[in-house]
mmCIF file of C-alpha atoms and ligand atoms in Angstrom:
data_model
loop_
_atom_site.group_PDB
_atom_site.id
_atom_site.type_symbol
_atom_site.label_atom_id
_atom_site.label_comp_id
_atom_site.label_asym_id
_atom_site.label_seq_id
_atom_site.Cartn_x
_atom_site.Cartn_y
_atom_site.Cartn_z
ATOM 1 C CA MET A 204 -0.014 0.007 -0.032
ATOM 2 C CA ILE A 205 1.278 3.420 -0.938
ATOM 3 C CA LEU A 206 0.036 6.361 1.135
ATOM 4 C CA TYR A 207 0.638 9.769 -0.159
ATOM 5 C CA PHE A 208 0.161 13.489 0.491
ATOM 6 C CA SER A 209 0.277 15.885 -2.470
ATOM 7 C CA ALA A 210 -0.809 19.442 -3.219
ATOM 8 C CA THR A 211 0.256 19.975 -6.787
ATOM 9 C CA GLY A 212 0.785 16.429 -8.041
ATOM 10 C CA ASN A 213 4.523 15.848 -7.748
ATOM 11 C CA SER A 214 4.193 13.350 -4.919
ATOM 12 C CA LEU A 215 1.054 11.863 -6.439
ATOM 13 C CA ALA A 216 2.883 11.232 -9.707
ATOM 14 C CA VAL A 217 5.729 9.459 -7.811
ATOM 15 C CA ALA A 218 3.218 7.488 -5.726
ATOM 16 C CA ARG A 219 1.372 6.412 -8.856
ATOM 17 C CA LEU A 220 4.423 5.236 -10.608
ATOM 18 C CA LEU A 221 5.577 3.244 -7.544
ATOM 19 C CA ALA A 222 2.090 1.751 -7.132
ATOM 20 C CA GLU A 223 2.195 0.602 -10.740
ATOM 21 C CA ARG A 224 5.730 -0.807 -10.527
ATOM 22 C CA LEU A 225 5.223 -2.493 -7.181
ATOM 23 C CA ASN A 226 1.647 -3.548 -7.910
ATOM 24 C CA GLU A 227 0.345 -1.751 -4.849
ATOM 25 C CA GLN A 228 -2.761 0.279 -4.141
ATOM 26 C CA LEU A 229 -2.724 4.038 -3.523
ATOM 27 C CA MET A 230 -4.474 6.085 -0.850
ATOM 28 C CA LEU A 231 -4.330 9.707 0.366
ATOM 29 C CA LEU A 232 -2.682 9.815 3.789
ATOM 30 C CA THR A 233 -5.354 11.962 5.286
ATOM 31 C CA GLU A 234 -7.886 9.243 4.514
ATOM 32 C CA ALA A 235 -5.574 6.397 5.382
ATOM 33 C CA VAL A 236 -5.183 7.473 9.027
ATOM 34 C CA GLN A 237 -8.761 6.292 9.650
ATOM 35 C CA GLN A 238 -8.002 2.702 8.654
ATOM 36 C CA ASP A 239 -5.913 -0.250 9.983
ATOM 37 C CA TRP A 240 -3.004 -1.215 7.799
ATOM 38 C CA THR A 241 -1.376 -3.724 10.182
ATOM 39 C CA ALA A 242 -1.951 -6.616 7.751
ATOM 40 C CA GLU A 243 -0.005 -4.875 4.930
ATOM 41 C CA LYS A 244 3.348 -6.397 4.106
ATOM 42 C CA ARG A 245 4.671 -3.261 2.492
ATOM 43 C CA ILE A 246 3.805 0.415 3.287
ATOM 44 C CA GLY A 247 5.158 3.336 1.277
ATOM 45 C CA LEU A 248 4.907 6.909 2.452
ATOM 46 C CA VAL A 249 5.220 9.566 -0.319
ATOM 47 C CA PHE A 250 5.047 13.236 0.509
ATOM 48 C CA PRO A 251 6.637 16.635 -0.182
ATOM 49 C CA THR A 252 9.290 18.476 1.811
ATOM 50 C CA TYR A 253 8.295 21.701 3.516
ATOM 51 C CA ASP A 254 10.852 23.860 5.221
ATOM 52 C CA PHE A 255 13.530 21.110 4.970
ATOM 53 C CA ASN A 256 11.230 18.856 6.933
ATOM 54 C CA LEU A 257 7.918 17.073 6.930
ATOM 55 C CA PRO A 258 4.747 19.049 6.122
ATOM 56 C CA PRO A 259 3.552 20.343 9.516
ATOM 57 C CA ALA A 260 0.482 18.106 9.530
ATOM 58 C CA LEU A 261 2.422 14.931 8.829
ATOM 59 C CA PRO A 262 3.831 14.101 12.312
ATOM 60 C CA ASP A 263 0.307 13.887 13.724
ATOM 61 C CA MET A 264 -0.823 11.615 10.779
ATOM 62 C CA ILE A 265 2.195 9.376 11.225
ATOM 63 C CA SER A 266 1.530 9.002 14.931
ATOM 64 C CA ARG A 267 -2.122 7.983 14.197
ATOM 65 C CA LEU A 268 -1.283 5.593 11.374
ATOM 66 C CA LYS A 269 -1.900 1.994 12.161
ATOM 67 C CA ILE A 270 0.943 -0.047 10.675
ATOM 68 C CA SER A 271 2.854 -3.090 11.878
ATOM 69 C CA PRO A 272 6.509 -3.316 12.927
ATOM 70 C CA GLN A 273 6.610 -6.432 10.701
ATOM 71 C CA SER A 274 5.855 -4.396 7.517
ATOM 72 C CA TYR A 275 8.547 -3.250 5.131
ATOM 73 C CA VAL A 276 8.103 0.542 5.529
ATOM 74 C CA PHE A 277 9.699 2.924 3.041
ATOM 75 C CA THR A 278 9.444 6.541 1.995
ATOM 76 C CA VAL A 279 10.095 8.543 -1.135
ATOM 77 C CA VAL A 280 10.076 12.247 -0.466
ATOM 78 C CA THR A 281 9.589 14.832 -3.237
ATOM 79 C CA CYS A 282 11.282 18.280 -2.962
ATOM 80 C CA GLY A 283 12.441 21.258 -4.990
ATOM 81 C CA SER A 284 16.016 20.302 -4.385
ATOM 82 C CA ALA A 285 16.803 19.552 -0.766
ATOM 83 C CA ALA A 286 14.778 17.183 1.438
ATOM 84 C CA GLY A 287 16.791 18.348 4.476
ATOM 85 C CA ASN A 288 15.782 16.416 7.614
ATOM 86 C CA CYS A 289 12.640 14.748 6.242
ATOM 87 C CA ILE A 290 14.029 11.298 6.391
ATOM 88 C CA TRP A 291 15.506 11.631 9.886
ATOM 89 C CA THR A 292 12.301 13.141 11.238
ATOM 90 C CA LEU A 293 10.227 10.353 9.711
ATOM 91 C CA ARG A 294 12.589 7.678 11.001
ATOM 92 C CA ARG A 295 12.312 9.184 14.499
ATOM 93 C CA LEU A 296 8.533 9.370 14.374
ATOM 94 C CA LEU A 297 8.261 5.764 13.149
ATOM 95 C CA ARG A 298 10.687 4.599 15.877
ATOM 96 C CA GLU A 299 8.452 6.156 18.457
ATOM 97 C CA LYS A 300 5.892 3.640 17.238
ATOM 98 C CA GLY A 301 8.385 0.745 17.272
ATOM 99 C CA ILE A 302 8.692 0.755 13.493
ATOM 100 C CA GLU A 303 11.983 0.888 11.549
ATOM 101 C CA LEU A 304 12.161 2.819 8.311
ATOM 102 C CA ALA A 305 13.659 0.360 5.871
ATOM 103 C CA TYR A 306 14.261 2.521 2.793
ATOM 104 C CA SER A 307 14.253 6.194 1.763
ATOM 105 C CA HIS A 308 15.017 8.243 -1.242
ATOM 106 C CA LYS A 309 14.095 11.657 -2.644
ATOM 107 C CA VAL A 310 13.027 12.948 -6.026
ATOM 108 C CA SER A 311 13.637 16.593 -6.997
ATOM 109 C CA MET A 312 10.856 18.293 -8.969
ATOM 110 C CA PRO A 313 9.639 21.849 -9.583
ATOM 111 C CA ASP A 314 9.378 23.780 -6.296
ATOM 112 C CA ASN A 315 5.643 24.595 -5.875
ATOM 113 C CA SER A 316 6.494 27.236 -3.184
ATOM 114 C CA ALA A 317 8.486 29.281 -5.717
ATOM 115 C CA LEU A 318 5.424 31.413 -6.605
ATOM 116 C CA ALA A 319 5.263 32.672 -3.009
ATOM 117 C CA PHE A 320 8.751 34.105 -3.467
ATOM 118 C CA GLY A 321 8.162 35.763 -6.881
ATOM 119 C CA ARG A 322 9.644 32.828 -8.874
ATOM 120 C CA ASN A 323 8.018 30.578 -11.373
ATOM 121 C CA PRO A 324 7.799 26.810 -10.770
ATOM 122 C CA ASN A 325 6.923 26.296 -14.404
ATOM 123 C CA LYS A 326 10.381 27.437 -15.300
ATOM 124 C CA GLN A 327 11.848 24.509 -13.387
ATOM 125 C CA LEU A 328 10.405 21.758 -15.657
ATOM 126 C CA GLY A 329 13.989 20.785 -16.615
ATOM 127 C CA LYS A 330 14.167 18.993 -13.245
ATOM 128 C CA PHE A 331 11.934 16.266 -14.781
ATOM 129 C CA ASP A 332 14.875 15.155 -16.976
ATOM 130 C CA ARG A 333 16.473 13.356 -14.063
ATOM 131 C CA VAL A 334 13.250 11.816 -12.721
ATOM 132 C CA PRO A 335 13.053 8.640 -14.864
ATOM 133 C CA ALA A 336 16.555 7.451 -13.867
ATOM 134 C CA ARG A 337 15.839 8.126 -10.185
ATOM 135 C CA MET A 338 12.447 6.395 -10.349
ATOM 136 C CA GLU A 339 14.091 3.454 -12.138
ATOM 137 C CA LEU A 340 16.641 3.087 -9.327
ATOM 138 C CA ILE A 341 14.044 3.512 -6.526
ATOM 139 C CA SER A 342 11.682 0.947 -8.144
ATOM 140 C CA ARG A 343 14.516 -1.536 -8.529
ATOM 141 C CA GLU A 344 15.656 -1.133 -4.959
ATOM 142 C CA LEU A 345 12.118 -1.331 -3.602
ATOM 143 C CA GLN A 346 11.307 -4.448 -5.623
ATOM 144 C CA ALA A 347 14.361 -6.073 -4.000
ATOM 145 C CA GLU A 348 13.135 -4.747 -0.521
ATOM 146 C CA SER A 349 16.433 -3.036 -0.060
ATOM 147 C CA HIS A 350 17.330 -1.710 3.420
ATOM 148 C CA THR A 351 19.014 1.551 2.414
ATOM 149 C CA LEU A 352 18.432 5.063 3.613
ATOM 150 C CA HIS A 353 19.458 7.459 0.847
ATOM 151 C CA TYR A 354 19.452 10.787 2.587
ATOM 152 C CA SER A 355 20.672 14.310 2.430
ATOM 153 C CA TRP A 356 20.700 16.885 5.108
ATOM 154 C CA PHE A 357 21.971 20.347 5.572
ATOM 155 C CA GLY A 358 23.170 20.064 9.179
ATOM 156 C CA LEU A 359 22.546 23.227 11.145
ATOM 157 C CA LEU A 360 20.503 24.909 8.493
ATOM 158 C CA SER A 361 18.073 22.008 8.422
ATOM 159 C CA TRP A 362 17.968 21.943 12.204
ATOM 160 C CA PHE A 363 17.225 25.662 12.313
ATOM 161 C CA LEU A 364 14.632 25.573 9.618
ATOM 162 C CA GLY A 365 12.896 22.603 11.178
ATOM 163 C CA ARG A 366 12.456 24.419 14.626
ATOM 164 C CA PRO A 367 8.754 24.681 15.597
ATOM 165 C CA ALA A 368 9.001 28.518 15.774
ATOM 166 C CA VAL A 369 10.351 28.679 12.165
ATOM 167 C CA THR A 370 7.563 26.355 11.036
ATOM 168 C CA ARG A 371 4.976 28.586 12.765
ATOM 169 C CA GLY A 372 6.553 31.555 10.902
ATOM 170 C CA MET A 373 6.310 29.681 7.611
ATOM 171 C CA ILE A 374 2.610 28.983 8.252
ATOM 172 C CA HIS A 375 2.044 32.649 9.232
ATOM 173 C CA PHE A 376 3.702 34.121 6.120
ATOM 174 C CA LEU A 377 2.898 31.523 3.467
ATOM 175 C CA GLY A 378 -0.593 30.626 4.875
ATOM 176 C CA PRO A 379 -3.089 31.259 2.077
ATOM 177 C CA LYS A 380 -5.368 34.310 2.281
ATOM 178 C CA VAL A 381 -8.557 34.522 0.283
ATOM 179 C CA ILE A 382 -8.965 37.803 -1.687
ATOM 180 C CA ALA A 383 -12.700 38.071 -1.083
ATOM 181 C CA ASP A 384 -13.604 40.347 -3.985
ATOM 182 C CA LYS A 385 -12.008 38.010 -6.456
ATOM 183 C CA CYS A 386 -13.458 34.790 -5.039
ATOM 184 C CA THR A 387 -16.416 33.458 -7.085
ATOM 185 C CA GLY A 388 -17.273 30.773 -4.597
ATOM 186 C CA CYS A 389 -16.671 28.010 -7.131
ATOM 187 C CA GLY A 390 -15.481 25.672 -4.379
ATOM 188 C CA THR A 391 -12.388 24.252 -6.153
ATOM 189 C CA CYS A 392 -10.194 25.224 -3.203
ATOM 190 C CA VAL A 393 -12.567 23.440 -0.843
ATOM 191 C CA ARG A 394 -12.199 20.171 -2.742
ATOM 192 C CA VAL A 395 -8.455 20.466 -3.496
ATOM 193 C CA CYS A 396 -7.410 21.142 0.115
ATOM 194 C CA PRO A 397 -6.095 17.800 1.425
ATOM 195 C CA MET A 398 -6.586 19.091 4.971
ATOM 196 C CA LYS A 399 -10.282 19.908 4.447
ATOM 197 C CA ASN A 400 -9.375 23.282 5.917
ATOM 198 C CA ILE A 401 -11.542 25.471 3.510
ATOM 199 C CA ARG A 402 -15.249 25.922 3.448
ATOM 200 C CA LEU A 403 -17.617 28.250 1.708
ATOM 201 C CA ALA A 404 -19.556 30.867 3.683
ATOM 202 C CA ASP A 405 -21.825 33.347 1.846
ATOM 203 C CA ASN A 406 -20.373 31.992 -1.403
ATOM 204 C CA LYS A 407 -16.834 32.934 -0.411
ATOM 205 C CA ALA A 408 -13.952 30.657 0.517
ATOM 206 C CA LEU A 409 -12.989 30.746 4.202
ATOM 207 C CA THR A 410 -9.825 29.141 5.524
ATOM 208 C CA GLY A 411 -9.742 27.378 8.907
ATOM 209 C CA ASP A 412 -7.030 26.840 11.456
ATOM 210 C CA HIS A 413 -5.323 23.646 10.431
ATOM 211 C CA CYS A 414 -3.599 24.762 7.238
ATOM 212 C CA THR A 415 -0.408 22.829 6.453
ATOM 213 C CA VAL A 416 0.726 25.423 3.873
ATOM 214 C CA CYS A 417 0.732 22.935 0.974
ATOM 215 C CA LEU A 418 -0.498 25.773 -1.314
ATOM 216 C CA ALA A 419 -2.872 23.401 -3.230
ATOM 217 C CA CYS A 420 -5.597 26.107 -3.037
ATOM 218 C CA VAL A 421 -3.242 28.842 -4.303
ATOM 219 C CA HIS A 422 -2.170 26.836 -7.315
ATOM 220 C CA ALA A 423 -5.683 25.464 -8.180
ATOM 221 C CA CYS A 424 -7.734 28.691 -7.982
ATOM 222 C CA ALA A 425 -8.817 29.594 -11.462
ATOM 223 C CA GLN A 426 -9.462 33.235 -10.391
ATOM 224 C CA GLN A 427 -6.056 33.617 -8.701
ATOM 225 C CA ALA A 428 -8.133 34.722 -5.646
ATOM 226 C CA ILE A 429 -5.807 33.194 -3.022
ATOM 227 C CA SER A 430 -2.608 34.884 -2.009
ATOM 228 C CA THR A 431 0.440 33.467 -0.205
ATOM 229 C CA ASN A 432 3.211 35.450 1.385
ATOM 230 C CA GLY A 433 1.199 38.555 0.538
ATOM 231 C CA GLN A 434 1.455 37.826 -3.190
ATOM 232 C CA GLN A 435 -1.528 37.139 -5.347
ATOM 233 C CA ALA A 436 -0.851 34.076 -7.441
ATOM 234 C CA ARG A 437 -0.100 34.775 -11.057
ATOM 235 C CA LYS A 438 -1.674 32.460 -13.567
ATOM 236 C CA ASP A 439 1.631 31.681 -15.260
ATOM 237 C CA ARG A 440 3.167 30.685 -11.894
ATOM 238 C CA GLN A 441 0.390 28.352 -10.859
ATOM 239 C CA TYR A 442 1.777 24.860 -11.069
ATOM 240 C CA ARG A 443 0.541 21.289 -11.382
ATOM 241 C CA HIS A 444 2.553 18.240 -12.279
ATOM 242 C CA PRO A 445 2.071 17.808 -16.062
ATOM 243 C CA GLN A 446 0.788 14.228 -15.725
ATOM 244 C CA ILE A 447 -1.676 14.998 -12.980
ATOM 245 C CA LYS A 448 -5.140 16.504 -13.684
ATOM 246 C CA LEU A 449 -6.963 18.784 -11.294
ATOM 247 C CA LYS A 450 -9.651 16.113 -10.822
ATOM 248 C CA ASP A 451 -6.919 13.704 -9.587
ATOM 249 C CA LEU A 452 -6.256 16.091 -6.665
ATOM 250 C CA LEU A 453 -9.888 16.812 -5.737
ATOM 251 C CA LEU A 454 -11.264 15.107 -2.661
ATOM 252 C CA ARG A 455 -14.414 13.104 -3.208
HETATM 253 C C1 FMN B 799 5.558 25.514 2.235
HETATM 254 C C2 FMN B 799 6.553 24.818 1.330
HETATM 255 C C3 FMN B 799 7.884 24.624 1.742
HETATM 256 C C4 FMN B 799 8.754 23.971 0.924
HETATM 257 N N1 FMN B 799 10.040 23.735 1.371
HETATM 258 C C5 FMN B 799 10.888 23.034 0.620
HETATM 259 C C6 FMN B 799 12.194 22.773 1.136
HETATM 260 O O1 FMN B 799 12.553 23.053 2.255
HETATM 261 N N2 FMN B 799 13.066 22.118 0.298
HETATM 262 C C7 FMN B 799 12.684 21.742 -0.995
HETATM 263 O O2 FMN B 799 13.569 21.239 -1.677
HETATM 264 N N3 FMN B 799 11.484 21.952 -1.445
HETATM 265 C C8 FMN B 799 10.573 22.642 -0.673
HETATM 266 N N4 FMN B 799 9.270 22.790 -1.159
HETATM 267 C C9 FMN B 799 8.876 22.309 -2.492
HETATM 268 C C10 FMN B 799 8.081 20.999 -2.479
HETATM 269 O O3 FMN B 799 8.655 20.106 -1.545
HETATM 270 C C11 FMN B 799 8.058 20.385 -3.830
HETATM 271 O O4 FMN B 799 7.639 21.214 -4.861
HETATM 272 C C12 FMN B 799 7.158 19.158 -3.801
HETATM 273 O O5 FMN B 799 7.555 18.226 -4.880
HETATM 274 C C13 FMN B 799 5.668 19.407 -3.965
HETATM 275 O O6 FMN B 799 4.967 18.235 -3.951
HETATM 276 P P1 FMN B 799 3.448 18.092 -4.307
HETATM 277 O O7 FMN B 799 3.251 18.636 -5.736
HETATM 278 O O8 FMN B 799 3.133 16.618 -4.181
HETATM 279 O O9 FMN B 799 2.678 18.896 -3.350
HETATM 280 C C14 FMN B 799 8.349 23.491 -0.368
HETATM 281 C C15 FMN B 799 7.001 23.686 -0.747
HETATM 282 C C16 FMN B 799 6.101 24.341 0.085
HETATM 283 C C17 FMN B 799 4.651 24.497 -0.397
#
């Protein structure tokens, strides 16, 4: 079973490919926490890097996830370029549950947070050139149930960026804000938010208090009516993995 978290499709594309190669099923992590996976022989966790670490909502999901210490547990993390401490944090969280992380690797893809900093993720599509070879290696190693942690970390920088106060700052600055007079109340953001943190009130989107700053809503809004880091999204900077359709990211 492959459990994934994805805002703009990078992690979903990786999870899909792995599910296909390993003949496994796929499920969104936010739904998977409600079920019991202790009978699964192999569990894969695929998610993006935020702030050189796990997305803020992930530790709680991992702690609630019902998986067995007998399972082969692996992770493949997507990132813009540096997964920082993701793998070490995940390994620690799993160890707290008596589970050993058997395998890890990362895949670099366009950085979907770039638009919050005035850059364009769609100008980073060249990163896809290296993905097939990386996915080939990962698939081969996972098929052989390899016990290898491929990791990278940036030492002090990762430690600093992963501090709770820095994460709170990231949520504060990058947290999406609805531009009410641009919002048409179409509800796409409500359905694309993997955290179910957006609802409509008086035909306008309203964000709640458990945003994990994935920016799914910012990238998916056809009216560019959601800002991040004080910047209204520009249409040409809104990103989605080229093989993933909007409907693939919508919650049912
Ligand atoms: C809030 C935020 C913080 C991010 N921090 C990092 C980071 O520290 N290092 C990195 O390489 N990429 C970072 N990224 C980029 C994402 O990890 C990357 O684009 C990922 O593949 C997105 O996956 P998704 O399309 O499945 O949501 C960040 C993205 C967001 C939204």
